[in-house]
Coordinates of C-alpha atoms in Angstrom, one line a residue:
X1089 CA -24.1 2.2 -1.1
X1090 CA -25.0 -1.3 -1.4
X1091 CA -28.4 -0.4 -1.8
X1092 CA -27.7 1.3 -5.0
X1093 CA -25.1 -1.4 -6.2
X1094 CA -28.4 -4.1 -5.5
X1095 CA -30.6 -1.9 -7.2
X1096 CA -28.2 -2.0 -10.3
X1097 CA -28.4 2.5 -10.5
X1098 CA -24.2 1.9 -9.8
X1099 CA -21.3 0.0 -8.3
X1100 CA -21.2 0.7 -4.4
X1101 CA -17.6 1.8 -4.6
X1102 CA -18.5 4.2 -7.1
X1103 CA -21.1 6.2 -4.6
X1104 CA -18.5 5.4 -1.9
X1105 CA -16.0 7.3 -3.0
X1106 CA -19.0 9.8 -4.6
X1107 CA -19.6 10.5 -0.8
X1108 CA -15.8 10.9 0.6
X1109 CA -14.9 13.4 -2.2
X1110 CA -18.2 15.4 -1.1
X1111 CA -17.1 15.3 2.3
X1112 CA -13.9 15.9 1.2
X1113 CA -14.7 18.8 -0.1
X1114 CA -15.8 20.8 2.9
X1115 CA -12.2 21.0 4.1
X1116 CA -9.6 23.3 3.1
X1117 CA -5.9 22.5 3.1
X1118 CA -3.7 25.1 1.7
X1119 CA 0.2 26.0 1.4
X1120 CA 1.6 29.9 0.9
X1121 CA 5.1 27.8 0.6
X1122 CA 5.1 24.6 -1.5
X1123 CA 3.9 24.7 -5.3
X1124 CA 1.4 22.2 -6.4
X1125 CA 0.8 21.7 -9.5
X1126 CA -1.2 18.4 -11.4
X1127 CA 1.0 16.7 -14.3
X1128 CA 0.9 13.7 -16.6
X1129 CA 3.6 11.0 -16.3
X1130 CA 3.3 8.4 -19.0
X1131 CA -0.2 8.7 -19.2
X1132 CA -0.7 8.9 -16.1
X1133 CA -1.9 11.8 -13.5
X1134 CA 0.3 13.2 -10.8
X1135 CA 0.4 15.5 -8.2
X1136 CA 3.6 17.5 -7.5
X1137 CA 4.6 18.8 -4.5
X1138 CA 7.8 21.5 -4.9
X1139 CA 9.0 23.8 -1.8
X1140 CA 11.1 26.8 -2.4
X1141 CA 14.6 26.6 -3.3
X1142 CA 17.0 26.8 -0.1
X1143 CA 20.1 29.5 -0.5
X1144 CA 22.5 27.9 -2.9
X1145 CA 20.9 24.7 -2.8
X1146 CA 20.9 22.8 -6.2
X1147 CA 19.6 19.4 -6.0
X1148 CA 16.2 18.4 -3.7
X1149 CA 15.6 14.7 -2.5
X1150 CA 12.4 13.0 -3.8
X1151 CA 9.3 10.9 -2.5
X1152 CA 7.2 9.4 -4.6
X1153 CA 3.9 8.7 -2.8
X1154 CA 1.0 6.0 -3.3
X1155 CA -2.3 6.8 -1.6
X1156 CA -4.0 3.9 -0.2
X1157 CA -8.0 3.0 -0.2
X1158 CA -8.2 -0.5 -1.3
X1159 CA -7.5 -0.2 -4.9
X1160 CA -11.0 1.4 -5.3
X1161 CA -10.8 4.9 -3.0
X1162 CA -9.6 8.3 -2.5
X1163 CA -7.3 10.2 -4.3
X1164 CA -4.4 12.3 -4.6
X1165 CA -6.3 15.3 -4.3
X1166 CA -8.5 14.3 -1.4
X1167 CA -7.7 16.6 1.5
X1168 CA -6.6 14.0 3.7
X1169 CA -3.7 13.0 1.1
X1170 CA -2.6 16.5 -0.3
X1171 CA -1.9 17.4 3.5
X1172 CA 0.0 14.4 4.4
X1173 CA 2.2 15.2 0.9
X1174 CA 2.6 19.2 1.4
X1175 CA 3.7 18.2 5.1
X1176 CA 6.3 15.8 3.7
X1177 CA 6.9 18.2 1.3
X1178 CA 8.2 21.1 4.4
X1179 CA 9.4 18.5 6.9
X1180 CA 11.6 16.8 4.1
X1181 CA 12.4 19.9 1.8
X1182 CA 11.1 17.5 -0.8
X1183 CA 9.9 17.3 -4.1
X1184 CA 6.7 14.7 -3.4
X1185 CA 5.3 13.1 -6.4
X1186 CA 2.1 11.3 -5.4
X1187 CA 0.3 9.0 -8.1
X1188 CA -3.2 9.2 -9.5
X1189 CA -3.6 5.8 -10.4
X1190 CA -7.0 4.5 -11.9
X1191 CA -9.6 3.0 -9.3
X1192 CA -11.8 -0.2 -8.9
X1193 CA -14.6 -0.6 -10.5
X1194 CA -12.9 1.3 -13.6
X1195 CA -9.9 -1.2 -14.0
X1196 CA -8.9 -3.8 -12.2
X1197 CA -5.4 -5.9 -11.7
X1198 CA -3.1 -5.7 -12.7
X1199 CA -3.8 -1.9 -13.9
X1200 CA -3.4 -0.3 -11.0
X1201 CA 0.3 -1.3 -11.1
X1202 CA 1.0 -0.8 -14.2
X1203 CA 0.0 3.2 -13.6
X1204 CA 2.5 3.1 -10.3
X1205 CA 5.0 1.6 -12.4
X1206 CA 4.5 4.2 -15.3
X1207 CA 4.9 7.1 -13.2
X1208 CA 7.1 6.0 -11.2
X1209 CA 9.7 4.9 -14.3
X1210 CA 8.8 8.3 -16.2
X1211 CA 10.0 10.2 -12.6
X1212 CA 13.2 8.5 -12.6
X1213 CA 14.1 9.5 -15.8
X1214 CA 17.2 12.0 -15.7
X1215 CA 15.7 14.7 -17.8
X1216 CA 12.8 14.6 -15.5
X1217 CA 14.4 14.3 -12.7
X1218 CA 16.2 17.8 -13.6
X1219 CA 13.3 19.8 -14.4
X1220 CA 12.2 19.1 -11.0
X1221 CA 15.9 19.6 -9.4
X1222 CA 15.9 16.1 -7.8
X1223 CA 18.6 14.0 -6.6
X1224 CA 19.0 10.3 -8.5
X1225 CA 20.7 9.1 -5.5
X1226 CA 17.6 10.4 -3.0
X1227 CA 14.6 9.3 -3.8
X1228 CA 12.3 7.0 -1.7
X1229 CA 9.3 5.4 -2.8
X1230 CA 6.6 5.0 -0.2
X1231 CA 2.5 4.1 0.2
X1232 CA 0.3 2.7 2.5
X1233 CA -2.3 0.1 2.7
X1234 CA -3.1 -0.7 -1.3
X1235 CA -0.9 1.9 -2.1
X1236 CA 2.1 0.1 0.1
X1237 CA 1.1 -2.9 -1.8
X1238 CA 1.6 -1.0 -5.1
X1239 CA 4.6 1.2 -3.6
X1240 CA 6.4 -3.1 -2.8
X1241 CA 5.5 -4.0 -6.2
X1242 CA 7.1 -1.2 -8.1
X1243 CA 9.8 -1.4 -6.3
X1244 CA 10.3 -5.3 -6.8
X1245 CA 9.9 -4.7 -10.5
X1246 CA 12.4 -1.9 -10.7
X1247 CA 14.6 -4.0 -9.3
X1248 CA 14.7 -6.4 -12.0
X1249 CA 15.0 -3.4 -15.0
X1250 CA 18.1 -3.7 -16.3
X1251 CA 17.6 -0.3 -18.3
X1252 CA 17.1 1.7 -15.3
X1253 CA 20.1 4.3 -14.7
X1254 CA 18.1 5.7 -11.9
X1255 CA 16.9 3.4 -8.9
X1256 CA 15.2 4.0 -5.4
X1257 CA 17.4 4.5 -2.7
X1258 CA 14.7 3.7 -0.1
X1259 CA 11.1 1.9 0.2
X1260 CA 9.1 3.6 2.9
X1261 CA 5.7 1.1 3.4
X1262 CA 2.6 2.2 6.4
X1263 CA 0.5 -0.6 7.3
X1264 CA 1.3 -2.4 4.0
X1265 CA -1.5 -5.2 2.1
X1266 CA 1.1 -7.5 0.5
X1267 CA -0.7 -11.2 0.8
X1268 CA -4.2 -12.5 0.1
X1269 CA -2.5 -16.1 0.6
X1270 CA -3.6 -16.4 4.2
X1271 CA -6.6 -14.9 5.6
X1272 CA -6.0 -16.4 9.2
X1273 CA -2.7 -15.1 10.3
X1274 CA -2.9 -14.1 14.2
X1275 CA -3.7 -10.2 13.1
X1276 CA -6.1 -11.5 11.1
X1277 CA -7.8 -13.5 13.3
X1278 CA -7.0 -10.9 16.6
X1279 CA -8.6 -7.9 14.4
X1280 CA -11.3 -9.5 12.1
X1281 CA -13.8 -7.4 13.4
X1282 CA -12.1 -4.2 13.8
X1283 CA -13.3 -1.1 12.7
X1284 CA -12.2 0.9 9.8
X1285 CA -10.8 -2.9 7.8
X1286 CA -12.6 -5.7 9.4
X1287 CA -11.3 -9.1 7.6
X1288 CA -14.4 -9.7 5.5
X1289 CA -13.8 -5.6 4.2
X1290 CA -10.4 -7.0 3.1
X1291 CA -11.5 -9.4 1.6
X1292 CA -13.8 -8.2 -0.5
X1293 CA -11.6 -5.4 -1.6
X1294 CA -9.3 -8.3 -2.8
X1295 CA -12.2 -9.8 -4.7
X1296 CA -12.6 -6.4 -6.4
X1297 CA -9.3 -5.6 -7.2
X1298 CA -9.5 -8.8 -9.1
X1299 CA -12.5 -8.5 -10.4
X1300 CA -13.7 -12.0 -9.0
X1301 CA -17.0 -13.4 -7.0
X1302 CA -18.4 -12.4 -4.2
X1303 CA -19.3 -15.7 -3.7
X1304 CA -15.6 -16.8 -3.4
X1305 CA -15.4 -14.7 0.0
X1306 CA -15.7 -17.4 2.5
X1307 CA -13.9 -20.3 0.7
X1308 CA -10.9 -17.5 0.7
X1309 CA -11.8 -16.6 4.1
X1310 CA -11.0 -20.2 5.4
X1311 CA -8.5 -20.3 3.1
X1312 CA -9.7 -23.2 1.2
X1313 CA -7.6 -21.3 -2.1
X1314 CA -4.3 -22.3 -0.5
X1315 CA -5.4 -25.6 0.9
X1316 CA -2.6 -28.4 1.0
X1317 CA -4.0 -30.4 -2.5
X1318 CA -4.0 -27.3 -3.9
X1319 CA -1.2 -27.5 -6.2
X1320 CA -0.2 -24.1 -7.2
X1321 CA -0.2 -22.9 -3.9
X1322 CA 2.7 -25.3 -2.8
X1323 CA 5.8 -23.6 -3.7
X1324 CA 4.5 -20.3 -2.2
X1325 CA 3.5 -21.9 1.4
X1326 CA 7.5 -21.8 2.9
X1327 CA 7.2 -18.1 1.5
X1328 CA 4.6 -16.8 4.3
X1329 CA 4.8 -19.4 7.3
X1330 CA 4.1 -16.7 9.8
X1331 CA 4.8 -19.6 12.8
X1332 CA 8.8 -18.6 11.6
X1333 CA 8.3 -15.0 10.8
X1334 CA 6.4 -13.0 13.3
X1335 CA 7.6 -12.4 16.6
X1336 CA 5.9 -14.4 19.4
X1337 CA 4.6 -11.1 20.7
X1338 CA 2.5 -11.4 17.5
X1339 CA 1.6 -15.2 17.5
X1340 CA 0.7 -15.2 20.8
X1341 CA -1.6 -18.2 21.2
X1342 CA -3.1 -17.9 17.5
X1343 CA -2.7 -21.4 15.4
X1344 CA -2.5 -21.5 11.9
X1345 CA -5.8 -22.4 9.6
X1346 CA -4.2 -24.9 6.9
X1347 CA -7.1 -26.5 5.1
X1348 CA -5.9 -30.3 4.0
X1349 CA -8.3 -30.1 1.0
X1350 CA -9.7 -27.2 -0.6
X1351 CA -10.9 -25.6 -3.9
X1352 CA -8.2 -25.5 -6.6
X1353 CA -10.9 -23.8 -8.8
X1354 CA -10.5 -20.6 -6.7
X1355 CA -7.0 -20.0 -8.1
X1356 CA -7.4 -21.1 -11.6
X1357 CA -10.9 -18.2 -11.3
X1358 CA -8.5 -15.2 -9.6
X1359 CA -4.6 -16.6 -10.8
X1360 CA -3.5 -13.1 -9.6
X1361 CA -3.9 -14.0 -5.9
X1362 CA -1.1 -16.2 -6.4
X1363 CA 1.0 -13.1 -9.0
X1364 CA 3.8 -11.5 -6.7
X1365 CA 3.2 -8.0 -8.9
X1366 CA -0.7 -8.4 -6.9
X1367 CA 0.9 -10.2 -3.6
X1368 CA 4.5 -8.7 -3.1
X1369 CA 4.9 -11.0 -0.1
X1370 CA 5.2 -14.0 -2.1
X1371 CA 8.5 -13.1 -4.3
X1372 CA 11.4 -15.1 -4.4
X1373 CA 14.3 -14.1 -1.9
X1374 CA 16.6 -13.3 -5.2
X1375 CA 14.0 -10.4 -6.0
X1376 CA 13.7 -9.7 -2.4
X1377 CA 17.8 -9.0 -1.8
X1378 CA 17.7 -6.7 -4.3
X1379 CA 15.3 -4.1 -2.6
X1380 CA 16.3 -0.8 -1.0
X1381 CA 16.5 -0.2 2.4
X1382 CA 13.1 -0.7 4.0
X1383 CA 10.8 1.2 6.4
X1384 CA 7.7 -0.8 7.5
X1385 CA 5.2 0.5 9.7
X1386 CA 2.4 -1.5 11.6
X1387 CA -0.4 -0.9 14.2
X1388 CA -1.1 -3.7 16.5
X1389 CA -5.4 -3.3 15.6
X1390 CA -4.6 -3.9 11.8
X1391 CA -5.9 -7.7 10.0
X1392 CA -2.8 -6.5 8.1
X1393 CA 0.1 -6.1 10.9
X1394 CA 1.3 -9.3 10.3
X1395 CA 1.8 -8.6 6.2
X1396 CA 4.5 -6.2 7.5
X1397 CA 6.1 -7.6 10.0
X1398 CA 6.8 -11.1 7.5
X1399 CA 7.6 -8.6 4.7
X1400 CA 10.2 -6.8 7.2
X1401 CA 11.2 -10.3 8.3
X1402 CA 11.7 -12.0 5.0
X1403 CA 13.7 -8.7 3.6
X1404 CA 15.8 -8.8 6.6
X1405 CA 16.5 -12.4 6.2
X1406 CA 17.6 -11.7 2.5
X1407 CA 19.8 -9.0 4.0
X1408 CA 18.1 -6.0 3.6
X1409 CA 18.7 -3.0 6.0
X1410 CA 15.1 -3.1 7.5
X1411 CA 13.4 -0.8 10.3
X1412 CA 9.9 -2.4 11.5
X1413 CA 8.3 0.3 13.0
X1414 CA 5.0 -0.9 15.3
X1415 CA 2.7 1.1 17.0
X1416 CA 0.9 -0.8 20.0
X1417 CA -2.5 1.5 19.7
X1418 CA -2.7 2.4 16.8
X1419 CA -5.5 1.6 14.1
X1420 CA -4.9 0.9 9.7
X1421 CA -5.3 4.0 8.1
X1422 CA -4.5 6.3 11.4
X1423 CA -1.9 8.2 9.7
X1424 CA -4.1 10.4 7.4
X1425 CA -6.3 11.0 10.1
X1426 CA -4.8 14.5 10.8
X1427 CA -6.8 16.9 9.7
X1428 CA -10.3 18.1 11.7
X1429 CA -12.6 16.5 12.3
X1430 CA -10.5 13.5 12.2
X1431 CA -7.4 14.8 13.6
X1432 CA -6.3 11.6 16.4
X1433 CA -2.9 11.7 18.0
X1434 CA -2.4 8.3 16.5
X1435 CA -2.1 10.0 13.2
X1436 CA 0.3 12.8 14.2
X1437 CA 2.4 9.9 16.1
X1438 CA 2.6 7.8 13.2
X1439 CA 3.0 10.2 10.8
X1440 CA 6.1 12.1 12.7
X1441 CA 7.8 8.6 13.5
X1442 CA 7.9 8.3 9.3
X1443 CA 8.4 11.6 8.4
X1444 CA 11.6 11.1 10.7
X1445 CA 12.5 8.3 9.3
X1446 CA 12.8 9.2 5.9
X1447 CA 14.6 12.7 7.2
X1448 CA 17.6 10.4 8.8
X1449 CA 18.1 8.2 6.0
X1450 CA 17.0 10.1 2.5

C-alpha cells in the first residue's frame, strides 16, 4: 500500500481499504429476522437495522452506531460491522442506525463529524423517529475507536443544542480515541508496539485525519506540540493530567513525557489537535456534566486504554453516572473480530459485556 502511495498511482488508505472490502467480500452475513435497508439522513448514508414487531409492542429503543477505522477505514456495510449491528439489532430488539460517514483521504476534519452530527440530528427528529417506531426517551449513541471519538463528539455537541426536543439517553464508547494531546501516557508507552494500532499507526492516522505532515510524526510523538512554552496548549494541560486520572493499576511505574520547550508551529499547522469537536477529551467540565450516562470500554493492550479510563474519570468527576468497563487481555478492535476467520473469544467477551450493558440500562 505504501508502495503505491510512493509511486504516486494512489493514496495508501485508498488501496487499504480497496483490499479489506475485497476480503470483505468473501464472507456472508445474513438475517431471515431483522430488515436492513440503506437510507439517506441529511445527506448522509445510513444503514438501518429494524427487527420484527413484538405482540402489541408499539415503540422500539434505538442505537445509533459509529464504525471505527481511523477516520480512513471500513464501512457500515463491511461484514464485520453489519454483523456486530444485526446482533445488536436481536439481542436489544432494536432499531440500530449505523453511520456512513465519508473517509480519509476524501475529507478530512472536521467532516467526518459533521456527517455523525447530521445523521444523528436528522434521527432524533420526531417524525423520524416515528416512521421507524422509536422511543425519544431510549436511544443510545455508541462507536468505537474513531467512531467512539465521533460517537463523544456528537454527543458533546448535542448537548449544547438548545433546539433539540429529542436527546440521547445514553453514550455507549469501545476503546474510544478522544486525545492526540499526549502521545506518552502509560498505555501509550506500555503498548507502542502492539499489533493491530502500534503508537506510530495512531499517529499517523491523526496526521491524516487532519490532513497534516508526515513529517510532524515524531515532534508529536515526543510531544513537542504540547510542550510547556507552548502557549495554546496551557489551559488544556490540567484537562488530561493522567498522574490524577488513571488508576495506579494503569500508571504503574510509567512517568510522564512533558517537554519544557517545544514547537508551537505544530499547533498553529494542525489547530484541530487542540478542537474538542477532534479531541473530545479536552472539553470543559460544564460540557462534560451535561452528557448522558456513560459506558466506556477498554483493553489493557490498547495505546488508547488510558483515553477511556480519563474520559470515564473526568465524566465521573463532573458527576456523570459512568461504568468503565476493562478487559485485562483484550486487544483495540477485538470486538468486531467475531466472524470466521477472525472469530476470537475476546470479541464475543467484549461484545456480550456491551451488548448487556446497553440491555440493563436502555
Amino acid at each position: 500500500c505504501h508502495l503505491i502511495h510512493y509511486l504516486r498511482l494512489s493514496h495508501h488508505l485508498i488501496v487499504l481499504n480497496y483490499l479489506i472490502c475485497t476480503f470483505d467480500k468473501l464472507k456472508s452475513v445474513s438475517s431471515e429476522d431483522i430488515k436492513i435497508t440503506d437510507a439517506v439522513f441529511d445527506g448522509v448514508e445510513v444503514r438501518v437495522f429494524e427487527p420484527p414487531a413484538r405482540g402489541d409492542e408499539s415503540l422500539k429503543r434505538s442505537v445509533v452506531y459509529i464504525h471505527g477505522g481511523g477516520w480512513a477505514l471500513a464501512s457500515a456495510r463491511t461484514s464485520l460491522y453489519n454483523n456486530l449491528c444485526r446482533i445488536m439489532a436481536e439481542s436489544l430488539n432494536a432499531v440500530v442506525v449505523s453511520v456512513e460517514y465519508r473517509l480519509v483521504p476524501e475529507v478530512h476534519f472536521p467532516e467526518q463529524y459533521h456527517d455523525a452530527l447530521r445523521a444523528t440530528k436528522h434521527f432524533l427528529q420526531p417524525h423520524v423517529l416515528a416512521e421507524y417506531s422509536v422511543d425519544p426517551s431510549r436511544i443510545a449513541i455508541s462507536g468505537d475507536s474513531a467512531g467512539g471519538n465521533l460517537a463523544a463528539a456528537v454527543c458533546q455537541q448535542l448537548s449544547k443544542d438548545e433546539d433539540l426536543t429529542v436527546r440521547p439517553k445514553l453514550q455507549a464508547l469501545i476503546y474510544p480515541v478522544l486525545q492526540a494531546f499526549d502521545f506518552n501516557t502509560p498505555s501509550y508507552q506500555q503498548n507502542m508496539n502492539m499489533p493491530v494500532l502500534p503508537r506510530y499507526v495512531m499517529i499517523n492516522y491523526w496526521i491524516d485525519y487532519f490532513n497534516g505532515n508526515y513529517d510532524l510524526a515524531h515532534a508529536l510523538l515526543i510531544n513537542n506540540h504540547t510542550a510547556l512554552d507552548v502557549g495554546q496548549a496551557l489551559s488544556f494541560r490540567g484537562r488530561l493530567n493522567w498522574t490524577s486520572l488513571l488508576p495506579s493499576s494503569f500508571k504503574k511505574n510509567y512517568q510522564p513525557v512533558v517537554q519544557a520547550t517545544g514547537t508551537a508551529e505544530i499547533i498553529q499547522k494542525i489547530p484541530a489537535l487542540l478542537d474538542v469537536r477532534a479531541v473530545p477529551l479536552l472539553a470543559d467540565d460544564e460540557t462534560l456534566w451535561a452528557q448522558p450516562k456513560t459506558y466506556v470500554l477498554t483493553c489493557e493492550n490498547d495505546v488508547l486504554r488510558d483515553d477511556g479510563a480519563m474520559y470515564a474519570k473526568r465524566l465521573e468527576n463532573a458527576g456523570v453516572d459512568v461504568t468503565l468497563d476493562h478487559f485485562h487481555d483484550c486487544f483495540h478492535g477485538c470486538m468486531i473480530f467475531t466472524v470466521w476467520p477472525t472469530d476470537f473469544s475476546a470479541g464475543v467477551q467484549t461484545r456480550n459485556s456491551y451488548i448487556r450493558w446497553l440491555d440493563e440500562n436502555l
